XYZ file of C-alpha atoms in Angstrom:
64
model
C -24.282 43.874 -54.601
C -23.025 47.464 -54.709
C -24.073 49.589 -52.522
C -23.511 52.884 -54.142
C -21.379 54.417 -57.240
C -17.582 54.868 -56.779
C -15.883 57.310 -58.236
C -12.282 56.472 -60.277
C -9.782 59.242 -59.680
C -6.315 59.385 -61.515
C -3.167 60.583 -59.372
C -1.042 62.761 -60.540
C 2.213 64.148 -59.107
C 1.575 68.029 -58.451
C 5.461 68.696 -59.396
C 5.965 66.900 -62.868
C 2.445 66.001 -63.710
C 3.335 62.214 -63.971
C 0.352 59.514 -63.617
C 1.410 58.160 -59.879
C -2.149 55.626 -59.862
C -5.831 55.766 -59.529
C -8.076 55.625 -56.209
C -11.574 54.963 -55.802
C -14.119 57.278 -53.638
C -17.400 57.676 -52.745
C -18.792 61.019 -53.491
C -19.551 61.364 -49.976
C -19.108 58.740 -47.074
C -21.418 57.701 -44.660
C -20.119 60.391 -42.299
C -21.114 62.991 -44.939
C -17.276 64.045 -45.546
C -16.782 64.561 -49.443
C -13.848 62.733 -51.110
C -12.154 66.514 -51.146
C -11.373 65.921 -47.505
C -9.800 62.546 -47.993
C -8.106 63.897 -50.671
C -6.374 66.299 -49.046
C -3.602 64.418 -47.008
C -3.101 61.971 -49.605
C 0.732 61.443 -50.727
C 2.437 59.293 -52.511
C 5.886 58.073 -53.896
C 7.310 59.828 -57.491
C 9.730 57.495 -58.588
C 11.264 60.174 -61.344
C 11.517 62.495 -57.733
C 12.283 59.891 -55.306
C 10.462 61.476 -52.977
C 7.172 61.526 -51.475
C 4.768 64.044 -52.894
C 1.026 65.972 -52.817
C -0.738 64.819 -55.523
C -3.924 65.982 -57.539
C -6.822 64.004 -58.534
C -8.816 64.090 -61.689
C -12.128 62.501 -61.476
C -12.112 59.323 -64.403
C -14.974 57.390 -63.965
C -17.595 55.938 -62.440
C -17.863 52.150 -61.467
C -20.045 50.049 -59.541
């Protein structure tokens, strides 16, 4: 049984704009941290640049 809605965010490279994947976050976790605080330290591997890069998140849809 779902315990609250999570939001799906698309993960995009900050340098090339390529889509690198997706992540799911609650809008706010039990300790009061917002999804932006978790996303600030998120890095992903970019195949085009062949290195780990900072990412930008764009909200895509809600899921249960």
